[in-house]
PDB file of C-alpha atoms in Angstrom:
ATOM      1  CA  MET I   1      55.009  -7.720 -61.929  1.00 92.00           C
ATOM      2  CA  ASN I   2      55.898  -9.057 -58.479  1.00 96.00           C
ATOM      3  CA  LEU I   3      53.563 -11.158 -56.362  1.00 97.00           C
ATOM      4  CA  LEU I   4      53.701 -10.311 -52.657  1.00 98.00           C
ATOM      5  CA  ILE I   5      52.248 -12.721 -50.094  1.00 98.00           C
ATOM      6  CA  ASP I   6      51.658 -12.174 -46.378  1.00 98.00           C
ATOM      7  CA  ILE I   7      50.917 -15.455 -44.540  1.00 97.00           C
ATOM      8  CA  GLY I   8      49.559 -14.726 -41.074  1.00 94.00           C
ATOM      9  CA  ASN I   9      48.447 -17.055 -38.312  1.00 92.00           C
ATOM     10  CA  THR I  10      44.860 -17.027 -39.577  1.00 91.00           C
ATOM     11  CA  ASN I  11      44.707 -15.198 -42.901  1.00 94.00           C
ATOM     12  CA  LEU I  12      46.716 -14.998 -46.098  1.00 96.00           C
ATOM     13  CA  HIS I  13      46.883 -11.695 -47.981  1.00 97.00           C
ATOM     14  CA  TRP I  14      48.413 -10.997 -51.339  1.00 97.00           C
ATOM     15  CA  ALA I  15      48.801  -8.211 -53.855  1.00 97.00           C
ATOM     16  CA  ARG I  16      50.545  -7.525 -57.132  1.00 97.00           C
ATOM     17  CA  GLN I  17      53.246  -4.898 -57.462  1.00 96.00           C
ATOM     18  CA  ASP I  18      54.025  -3.297 -60.786  1.00 93.00           C
ATOM     19  CA  ALA I  19      55.460  -0.055 -62.078  1.00 90.00           C
ATOM     20  CA  ALA I  20      52.389   1.788 -60.779  1.00 90.00           C
ATOM     21  CA  GLY I  21      52.975   0.518 -57.243  1.00 92.00           C
ATOM     22  CA  LEU I  22      51.153  -1.882 -54.971  1.00 94.00           C
ATOM     23  CA  GLY I  23      47.824  -3.150 -56.253  1.00 95.00           C
ATOM     24  CA  PRO I  24      44.704  -3.970 -54.219  1.00 95.00           C
ATOM     25  CA  MET I  25      45.126  -6.423 -51.353  1.00 96.00           C
ATOM     26  CA  THR I  26      43.125  -9.654 -51.345  1.00 95.00           C
ATOM     27  CA  GLY I  27      42.728 -11.816 -48.244  1.00 92.00           C
ATOM     28  CA  VAL I  28      41.449 -15.293 -47.381  1.00 93.00           C
ATOM     29  CA  ARG I  29      41.359 -17.477 -44.276  1.00 91.00           C
ATOM     30  CA  HIS I  30      43.871 -20.200 -44.956  1.00 93.00           C
ATOM     31  CA  GLY I  31      43.043 -22.839 -42.311  1.00 85.00           C
ATOM     32  CA  GLY I  32      46.546 -24.245 -42.768  1.00 87.00           C
ATOM     33  CA  GLY I  33      46.085 -24.718 -46.533  1.00 88.00           C
ATOM     34  CA  LEU I  34      45.384 -22.808 -49.726  1.00 91.00           C
ATOM     35  CA  PRO I  35      41.673 -22.436 -50.598  1.00 91.00           C
ATOM     36  CA  LEU I  36      40.634 -23.424 -54.097  1.00 92.00           C
ATOM     37  CA  ASP I  37      39.437 -19.924 -54.976  1.00 91.00           C
ATOM     38  CA  LEU I  38      42.869 -18.550 -54.099  1.00 93.00           C
ATOM     39  CA  LEU I  39      44.572 -21.162 -56.291  1.00 94.00           C
ATOM     40  CA  ALA I  40      42.227 -20.280 -59.153  1.00 93.00           C
ATOM     41  CA  ALA I  41      42.989 -16.570 -58.759  1.00 94.00           C
ATOM     42  CA  TRP I  42      46.737 -17.175 -58.811  1.00 95.00           C
ATOM     43  CA  GLU I  43      46.489 -19.490 -61.800  1.00 93.00           C
ATOM     44  CA  ALA I  44      44.858 -16.664 -63.754  1.00 93.00           C
ATOM     45  CA  LEU I  45      47.670 -14.195 -63.017  1.00 94.00           C
ATOM     46  CA  ASP I  46      50.251 -13.144 -65.552  1.00 94.00           C
ATOM     47  CA  PRO I  47      53.556 -14.791 -64.554  1.00 96.00           C
ATOM     48  CA  PRO I  48      55.289 -12.699 -61.900  1.00 97.00           C
ATOM     49  CA  ARG I  49      58.952 -11.746 -62.058  1.00 95.00           C
ATOM     50  CA  ARG I  50      59.495 -12.427 -58.361  1.00 96.00           C
ATOM     51  CA  VAL I  51      57.412 -13.853 -55.530  1.00 97.00           C
ATOM     52  CA  LEU I  52      58.188 -12.512 -52.053  1.00 97.00           C
ATOM     53  CA  VAL I  53      56.603 -14.014 -48.959  1.00 98.00           C
ATOM     54  CA  GLY I  54      56.349 -13.015 -45.323  1.00 97.00           C
ATOM     55  CA  ASN I  55      55.339 -16.081 -43.333  1.00 97.00           C
ATOM     56  CA  VAL I  56      54.340 -16.475 -39.688  1.00 96.00           C
ATOM     57  CA  GLY I  57      51.731 -19.136 -40.505  1.00 94.00           C
ATOM     58  CA  GLY I  58      54.082 -22.085 -40.128  1.00 94.00           C
ATOM     59  CA  ALA I  59      56.628 -24.026 -42.159  1.00 95.00           C
ATOM     60  CA  ASP I  60      54.083 -26.431 -43.674  1.00 95.00           C
ATOM     61  CA  LEU I  61      51.972 -23.665 -45.160  1.00 96.00           C
ATOM     62  CA  GLY I  62      55.089 -21.886 -46.363  1.00 96.00           C
ATOM     63  CA  GLU I  63      56.211 -25.025 -48.171  1.00 96.00           C
ATOM     64  CA  THR I  64      52.754 -25.389 -49.734  1.00 96.00           C
ATOM     65  CA  VAL I  65      52.997 -21.862 -51.115  1.00 97.00           C
ATOM     66  CA  ALA I  66      56.526 -22.563 -52.396  1.00 97.00           C
ATOM     67  CA  ARG I  67      55.324 -25.685 -54.234  1.00 97.00           C
ATOM     68  CA  VAL I  68      52.454 -23.792 -55.852  1.00 97.00           C
ATOM     69  CA  VAL I  69      54.814 -21.030 -56.984  1.00 97.00           C
ATOM     70  CA  ARG I  70      57.131 -23.603 -58.565  1.00 97.00           C
ATOM     71  CA  ALA I  71      54.269 -25.431 -60.263  1.00 96.00           C
ATOM     72  CA  TYR I  72      52.569 -22.306 -61.641  1.00 97.00           C
ATOM     73  CA  TRP I  73      55.516 -20.127 -62.663  1.00 97.00           C
ATOM     74  CA  GLY I  74      58.736 -22.122 -62.283  1.00 97.00           C
ATOM     75  CA  LEU I  75      59.981 -19.667 -59.653  1.00 97.00           C
ATOM     76  CA  GLU I  76      61.455 -20.065 -56.195  1.00 96.00           C
ATOM     77  CA  ALA I  77      59.476 -18.068 -53.646  1.00 97.00           C
ATOM     78  CA  GLN I  78      61.723 -15.744 -51.645  1.00 96.00           C
ATOM     79  CA  PHE I  79      60.843 -15.811 -47.955  1.00 97.00           C
ATOM     80  CA  ALA I  80      61.635 -12.645 -46.021  1.00 96.00           C
ATOM     81  CA  VAL I  81      63.895 -13.076 -42.995  1.00 95.00           C
ATOM     82  CA  THR I  82      64.309 -10.420 -40.303  1.00 96.00           C
ATOM     83  CA  ARG I  83      67.623  -8.567 -40.573  1.00 95.00           C
ATOM     84  CA  ARG I  84      69.241  -6.264 -38.037  1.00 96.00           C
ATOM     85  CA  ASP I  85      69.886  -3.504 -40.581  1.00 96.00           C
ATOM     86  CA  CYS I  86      67.860  -3.176 -43.749  1.00 95.00           C
ATOM     87  CA  LEU I  87      66.630  -0.221 -45.829  1.00 95.00           C
ATOM     88  CA  GLY I  88      67.194   2.232 -42.994  1.00 95.00           C
ATOM     89  CA  LEU I  89      65.588   0.095 -40.263  1.00 96.00           C
ATOM     90  CA  ARG I  90      67.695  -1.024 -37.281  1.00 97.00           C
ATOM     91  CA  VAL I  91      66.138  -3.733 -35.131  1.00 97.00           C
ATOM     92  CA  ALA I  92      66.406  -3.416 -31.348  1.00 97.00           C
ATOM     93  CA  TYR I  93      66.469  -7.161 -30.640  1.00 97.00           C
ATOM     94  CA  ALA I  94      69.819  -8.682 -29.679  1.00 96.00           C
ATOM     95  CA  GLN I  95      68.752 -11.665 -31.788  1.00 96.00           C
ATOM     96  CA  PRO I  96      66.935 -10.020 -34.716  1.00 95.00           C
ATOM     97  CA  THR I  97      65.391 -13.258 -35.995  1.00 92.00           C
ATOM     98  CA  ARG I  98      63.344 -13.430 -32.781  1.00 95.00           C
ATOM     99  CA  LEU I  99      61.399 -10.418 -34.058  1.00 97.00           C
ATOM    100  CA  GLY I 100      58.499 -11.810 -36.090  1.00 96.00           C
ATOM    101  CA  VAL I 101      58.990 -11.190 -39.784  1.00 97.00           C
ATOM    102  CA  ASP I 102      55.494  -9.693 -40.008  1.00 97.00           C
ATOM    103  CA  ARG I 103      56.432  -7.068 -37.427  1.00 98.00           C
ATOM    104  CA  TRP I 104      59.696  -6.378 -39.243  1.00 98.00           C
ATOM    105  CA  LEU I 105      57.943  -5.963 -42.579  1.00 98.00           C
ATOM    106  CA  ALA I 106      55.341  -3.644 -41.038  1.00 98.00           C
ATOM    107  CA  LEU I 107      58.168  -1.461 -39.699  1.00 98.00           C
ATOM    108  CA  LEU I 108      59.795  -1.414 -43.137  1.00 97.00           C
ATOM    109  CA  GLY I 109      56.411  -0.422 -44.531  1.00 97.00           C
ATOM    110  CA  ALA I 110      56.092   2.387 -41.991  1.00 97.00           C
ATOM    111  CA  LEU I 111      59.494   3.766 -42.975  1.00 96.00           C
ATOM    112  CA  GLY I 112      58.536   3.524 -46.624  1.00 93.00           C
ATOM    113  CA  ARG I 113      55.515   5.712 -45.949  1.00 92.00           C
ATOM    114  CA  GLY I 114      57.828   8.432 -44.674  1.00 90.00           C
ATOM    115  CA  ALA I 115      57.257   7.924 -40.957  1.00 85.00           C
ATOM    116  CA  ALA I 116      60.185   9.517 -39.102  1.00 86.00           C
ATOM    117  CA  ALA I 117      58.923   7.984 -35.855  1.00 95.00           C
ATOM    118  CA  ALA I 118      55.896   5.771 -35.334  1.00 97.00           C
ATOM    119  CA  LEU I 119      53.956   3.363 -33.211  1.00 98.00           C
ATOM    120  CA  VAL I 120      52.918   0.410 -35.372  1.00 98.00           C
ATOM    121  CA  VAL I 121      49.961  -1.594 -34.044  1.00 98.00           C
ATOM    122  CA  ASP I 122      49.011  -4.874 -35.721  1.00 98.00           C
ATOM    123  CA  VAL I 123      45.773  -6.382 -34.411  1.00 97.00           C
ATOM    124  CA  GLY I 124      45.286  -9.918 -35.651  1.00 94.00           C
ATOM    125  CA  THR I 125      45.476 -13.304 -33.943  1.00 93.00           C
ATOM    126  CA  ALA I 126      47.964 -11.568 -31.665  1.00 95.00           C
ATOM    127  CA  ALA I 127      48.175  -7.829 -31.064  1.00 97.00           C
ATOM    128  CA  THR I 128      51.663  -6.405 -31.512  1.00 98.00           C
ATOM    129  CA  PHE I 129      52.923  -2.921 -30.723  1.00 98.00           C
ATOM    130  CA  ASP I 130      56.261  -1.777 -32.156  1.00 98.00           C
ATOM    131  CA  VAL I 131      57.985   1.499 -31.393  1.00 98.00           C
ATOM    132  CA  LEU I 132      60.002   3.191 -34.119  1.00 97.00           C
ATOM    133  CA  ALA I 133      62.104   6.201 -33.118  1.00 94.00           C
ATOM    134  CA  SER I 134      63.730   8.735 -35.384  1.00 87.00           C
ATOM    135  CA  ALA I 135      66.210   7.672 -38.060  1.00 86.00           C
ATOM    136  CA  GLY I 136      64.796   4.152 -38.323  1.00 94.00           C
ATOM    137  CA  GLN I 137      65.737   2.954 -34.840  1.00 96.00           C
ATOM    138  CA  HIS I 138      63.379   0.265 -33.574  1.00 97.00           C
ATOM    139  CA  LEU I 139      63.107   0.537 -29.780  1.00 97.00           C
ATOM    140  CA  GLY I 140      61.216  -2.713 -29.168  1.00 97.00           C
ATOM    141  CA  GLY I 141      57.587  -3.584 -28.663  1.00 97.00           C
ATOM    142  CA  LEU I 142      54.873  -5.483 -26.837  1.00 98.00           C
ATOM    143  CA  ILE I 143      52.752  -8.529 -27.674  1.00 97.00           C
ATOM    144  CA  LEU I 144      49.280  -9.286 -26.323  1.00 96.00           C
ATOM    145  CA  PRO I 145      46.575 -11.760 -27.301  1.00 96.00           C
ATOM    146  CA  GLY I 146      44.373 -10.497 -30.091  1.00 95.00           C
ATOM    147  CA  LEU I 147      40.696  -9.785 -29.514  1.00 93.00           C
ATOM    148  CA  THR I 148      39.423 -13.320 -30.087  1.00 91.00           C
ATOM    149  CA  MET I 149      42.243 -14.961 -28.142  1.00 92.00           C
ATOM    150  CA  MET I 150      41.818 -12.509 -25.268  1.00 92.00           C
ATOM    151  CA  ARG I 151      38.108 -13.259 -24.968  1.00 88.00           C
ATOM    152  CA  ASP I 152      38.470 -17.013 -25.433  1.00 87.00           C
ATOM    153  CA  SER I 153      41.186 -17.265 -22.788  1.00 88.00           C
ATOM    154  CA  LEU I 154      39.012 -15.397 -20.283  1.00 87.00           C
ATOM    155  CA  PHE I 155      36.018 -17.610 -20.924  1.00 82.00           C
ATOM    156  CA  ALA I 156      38.193 -20.747 -20.772  1.00 84.00           C
ATOM    157  CA  GLY I 157      39.850 -19.751 -17.499  1.00 84.00           C
ATOM    158  CA  THR I 158      36.732 -18.681 -15.615  1.00 80.00           C
ATOM    159  CA  ARG I 159      33.146 -19.719 -15.114  1.00 77.00           C
ATOM    160  CA  ILE I 160      31.894 -16.626 -16.876  1.00 75.00           C
ATOM    161  CA  PRO I 161      29.149 -17.647 -19.317  1.00 71.00           C
ATOM    162  CA  PRO I 162      30.168 -16.308 -22.747  1.00 64.00           C
ATOM    163  CA  GLY I 163      26.653 -15.212 -23.711  1.00 61.00           C
ATOM    164  CA  GLU I 164      26.694 -12.988 -26.799  1.00 61.00           C
ATOM    165  CA  PRO I 165      30.118 -11.299 -26.747  1.00 65.00           C
ATOM    166  CA  GLU I 166      29.174  -8.252 -28.792  1.00 77.00           C
ATOM    167  CA  PRO I 167      30.747  -4.920 -27.814  1.00 81.00           C
ATOM    168  CA  THR I 168      28.636  -1.913 -26.885  1.00 75.00           C
ATOM    169  CA  ASP I 169      28.826   1.666 -28.087  1.00 80.00           C
ATOM    170  CA  GLU I 170      29.562   2.731 -24.497  1.00 79.00           C
ATOM    171  CA  PRO I 171      32.864   2.104 -22.672  1.00 84.00           C
ATOM    172  CA  TRP I 172      30.985  -0.237 -20.320  1.00 84.00           C
ATOM    173  CA  ALA I 173      28.344  -2.932 -20.636  1.00 83.00           C
ATOM    174  CA  ALA I 174      25.315  -4.288 -18.753  1.00 82.00           C
ATOM    175  CA  ASP I 175      25.872  -7.890 -19.873  1.00 82.00           C
ATOM    176  CA  THR I 176      28.794 -10.204 -19.111  1.00 81.00           C
ATOM    177  CA  GLY I 177      29.511 -11.222 -22.686  1.00 81.00           C
ATOM    178  CA  ALA I 178      29.342  -7.628 -23.856  1.00 83.00           C
ATOM    179  CA  ALA I 179      31.560  -6.547 -20.947  1.00 86.00           C
ATOM    180  CA  VAL I 180      34.271  -8.964 -22.059  1.00 86.00           C
ATOM    181  CA  ALA I 181      33.961  -7.930 -25.706  1.00 87.00           C
ATOM    182  CA  THR I 182      33.988  -4.212 -24.932  1.00 90.00           C
ATOM    183  CA  GLY I 183      36.767  -4.558 -22.367  1.00 92.00           C
ATOM    184  CA  SER I 184      39.105  -6.305 -24.813  1.00 93.00           C
ATOM    185  CA  LEU I 185      38.611  -3.569 -27.414  1.00 94.00           C
ATOM    186  CA  HIS I 186      39.269  -0.786 -24.932  1.00 95.00           C
ATOM    187  CA  ALA I 187      42.304  -2.574 -23.481  1.00 96.00           C
ATOM    188  CA  LEU I 188      44.098  -2.602 -26.828  1.00 97.00           C
ATOM    189  CA  ALA I 189      42.992   0.927 -27.731  1.00 97.00           C
ATOM    190  CA  ALA I 190      44.132   2.288 -24.359  1.00 97.00           C
ATOM    191  CA  LEU I 191      47.528   0.614 -24.663  1.00 98.00           C
ATOM    192  CA  ALA I 192      47.971   2.121 -28.121  1.00 98.00           C
ATOM    193  CA  GLU I 193      47.276   5.584 -26.704  1.00 98.00           C
ATOM    194  CA  ARG I 194      49.607   5.033 -23.742  1.00 98.00           C
ATOM    195  CA  LEU I 195      52.541   3.802 -25.835  1.00 98.00           C
ATOM    196  CA  HIS I 196      52.036   6.545 -28.408  1.00 98.00           C
ATOM    197  CA  GLN I 197      52.170   9.176 -25.656  1.00 96.00           C
ATOM    198  CA  ARG I 198      55.264   7.581 -24.089  1.00 96.00           C
ATOM    199  CA  LEU I 199      57.017   7.651 -27.458  1.00 96.00           C
ATOM    200  CA  TRP I 200      56.022  11.271 -28.035  1.00 95.00           C
ATOM    201  CA  ASP I 201      57.312  12.231 -24.567  1.00 93.00           C
ATOM    202  CA  ARG I 202      60.619  10.501 -25.255  1.00 93.00           C
ATOM    203  CA  LEU I 203      61.030  12.218 -28.607  1.00 92.00           C
ATOM    204  CA  SER I 204      60.243  15.593 -27.030  1.00 91.00           C
ATOM    205  CA  GLU I 205      62.821  15.042 -24.283  1.00 89.00           C
ATOM    206  CA  SER I 206      65.436  14.226 -26.892  1.00 85.00           C
ATOM    207  CA  ALA I 207      64.484  17.283 -28.951  1.00 79.00           C
ATOM    208  CA  GLY I 208      65.402  19.653 -26.135  1.00 72.00           C
ATOM    209  CA  ALA I 209      63.637  23.011 -26.414  1.00 64.00           C
ATOM    210  CA  GLY I 210      60.021  22.689 -27.481  1.00 67.00           C
ATOM    211  CA  SER I 211      58.022  19.598 -28.254  1.00 78.00           C
ATOM    212  CA  ALA I 212      58.726  17.109 -30.997  1.00 85.00           C
ATOM    213  CA  PRO I 213      56.004  16.572 -33.587  1.00 89.00           C
ATOM    214  CA  PRO I 214      53.754  13.649 -32.710  1.00 93.00           C
ATOM    215  CA  PRO I 215      54.910  10.300 -34.055  1.00 96.00           C
ATOM    216  CA  ALA I 216      52.742   8.524 -36.581  1.00 97.00           C
ATOM    217  CA  LEU I 217      50.248   5.987 -35.269  1.00 98.00           C
ATOM    218  CA  LEU I 218      49.742   3.238 -37.846  1.00 98.00           C
ATOM    219  CA  ILE I 219      47.084   0.564 -37.323  1.00 98.00           C
ATOM    220  CA  THR I 220      47.035  -2.640 -39.355  1.00 98.00           C
ATOM    221  CA  GLY I 221      45.726  -6.201 -39.065  1.00 96.00           C
ATOM    222  CA  GLY I 222      42.266  -7.684 -39.525  1.00 94.00           C
ATOM    223  CA  ASP I 223      40.875  -6.249 -36.298  1.00 95.00           C
ATOM    224  CA  GLY I 224      42.545  -2.872 -36.698  1.00 97.00           C
ATOM    225  CA  PRO I 225      39.301  -1.199 -37.847  1.00 97.00           C
ATOM    226  CA  ARG I 226      37.613  -2.399 -34.639  1.00 95.00           C
ATOM    227  CA  ILE I 227      39.975  -0.618 -32.247  1.00 96.00           C
ATOM    228  CA  ALA I 228      40.751   2.437 -34.390  1.00 97.00           C
ATOM    229  CA  PRO I 229      37.500   4.321 -33.542  1.00 95.00           C
ATOM    230  CA  LEU I 230      38.303   3.987 -29.815  1.00 96.00           C
ATOM    231  CA  ILE I 231      41.735   5.629 -30.057  1.00 97.00           C
ATOM    232  CA  ALA I 232      41.434   9.320 -29.239  1.00 95.00           C
ATOM    233  CA  ARG I 233      44.274  10.630 -31.366  1.00 96.00           C
ATOM    234  CA  PRO I 234      45.129  10.930 -35.047  1.00 97.00           C
ATOM    235  CA  LEU I 235      45.984   7.637 -36.729  1.00 98.00           C
ATOM    236  CA  GLU I 236      46.178   5.926 -40.090  1.00 98.00           C
ATOM    237  CA  LEU I 237      44.570   2.606 -40.922  1.00 98.00           C
ATOM    238  CA  VAL I 238      46.941   0.785 -43.275  1.00 98.00           C
ATOM    239  CA  PRO I 239      45.641  -2.786 -43.796  1.00 97.00           C
ATOM    240  CA  GLU I 240      48.357  -3.537 -46.365  1.00 97.00           C
ATOM    241  CA  LEU I 241      51.300  -2.391 -44.204  1.00 98.00           C
ATOM    242  CA  VAL I 242      53.098  -5.772 -44.184  1.00 98.00           C
ATOM    243  CA  LEU I 243      52.761  -5.948 -47.963  1.00 98.00           C
ATOM    244  CA  CYS I 244      54.190  -2.420 -48.142  1.00 97.00           C
ATOM    245  CA  GLY I 245      57.284  -3.772 -46.408  1.00 97.00           C
ATOM    246  CA  LEU I 246      57.519  -6.632 -48.897  1.00 97.00           C
ATOM    247  CA  ALA I 247      57.110  -4.120 -51.720  1.00 96.00           C
ATOM    248  CA  ARG I 248      60.139  -2.204 -50.446  1.00 95.00           C
ATOM    249  CA  LEU I 249      62.197  -5.402 -50.489  1.00 94.00           C
ATOM    250  CA  ALA I 250      60.941  -6.307 -53.948  1.00 93.00           C
ATOM    251  CA  SER I 251      61.985  -2.896 -55.283  1.00 88.00           C
ATOM    252  CA  THR I 252      65.621  -3.652 -54.381  1.00 84.00           C
ATOM    253  CA  GLN I 253      68.054  -6.439 -55.173  1.00 75.00           C
ATOM    254  CA  TRP I 254      67.284  -7.972 -51.780  1.00 75.00           C
ATOM    255  CA  ARG I 255      67.541 -11.729 -51.499  1.00 76.00           C
ATOM    256  CA  PRO I 256      66.897 -13.895 -48.402  1.00 74.00           C
ATOM    257  CA  GLU I 257      70.604 -14.672 -48.143  1.00 65.00           C
ATOM    258  CA  ASN I 258      71.612 -10.967 -48.230  1.00 58.00           C
TER     259      ASN I 258
END
């Protein structure tokens, strides 16, 4: 059994991987530390063979996880590091390590699900959009504030009273707080549609005669289910996509120094 850990800016998710595949994902808010219920759950686990970690939550939290792994199982946690070429994925960045490891792992996860081309949208503390063309070529991506950060920055930078920032079922609102909440949801959903269409157009141009099949649209992250209903095209919600990328690494002889 392998233990796979995804440390985000706000939440920590983990799952076990065994011969049957990836198990159920469990998530907690970490607040910069490891909650007691998480420690109790890990203490009850059968000893893993390997522990792989994707960490964008900061060096201190990563070191805390590493210490717990040593104390519980006598293992060294293996922290994923973005590589230019790995398991069929080629990163577009001139400096690959500047691509967040969570984004890289999500792209590896998308390839592992058989996506020939895809737009990968991760809606968490930040909202990231990564474009994957055919044959594993990453074209680049975009980063925006996530829903909470987008709303908070607007309220902080204006004199708009926050009110009750609950979105409406309509694409507009008759209250300022609801207008901000609804607007942030539609902004991210509309960008997902726009980038997906741009990618599809590009693939069709490259295909020559006829139109290329539509690329996959994969939505992940804690707020993914909030924007998914607003996107007017086929998509897949894959909350565990980063862990899927870690699972691909764990199924190989990959090591951080490779």
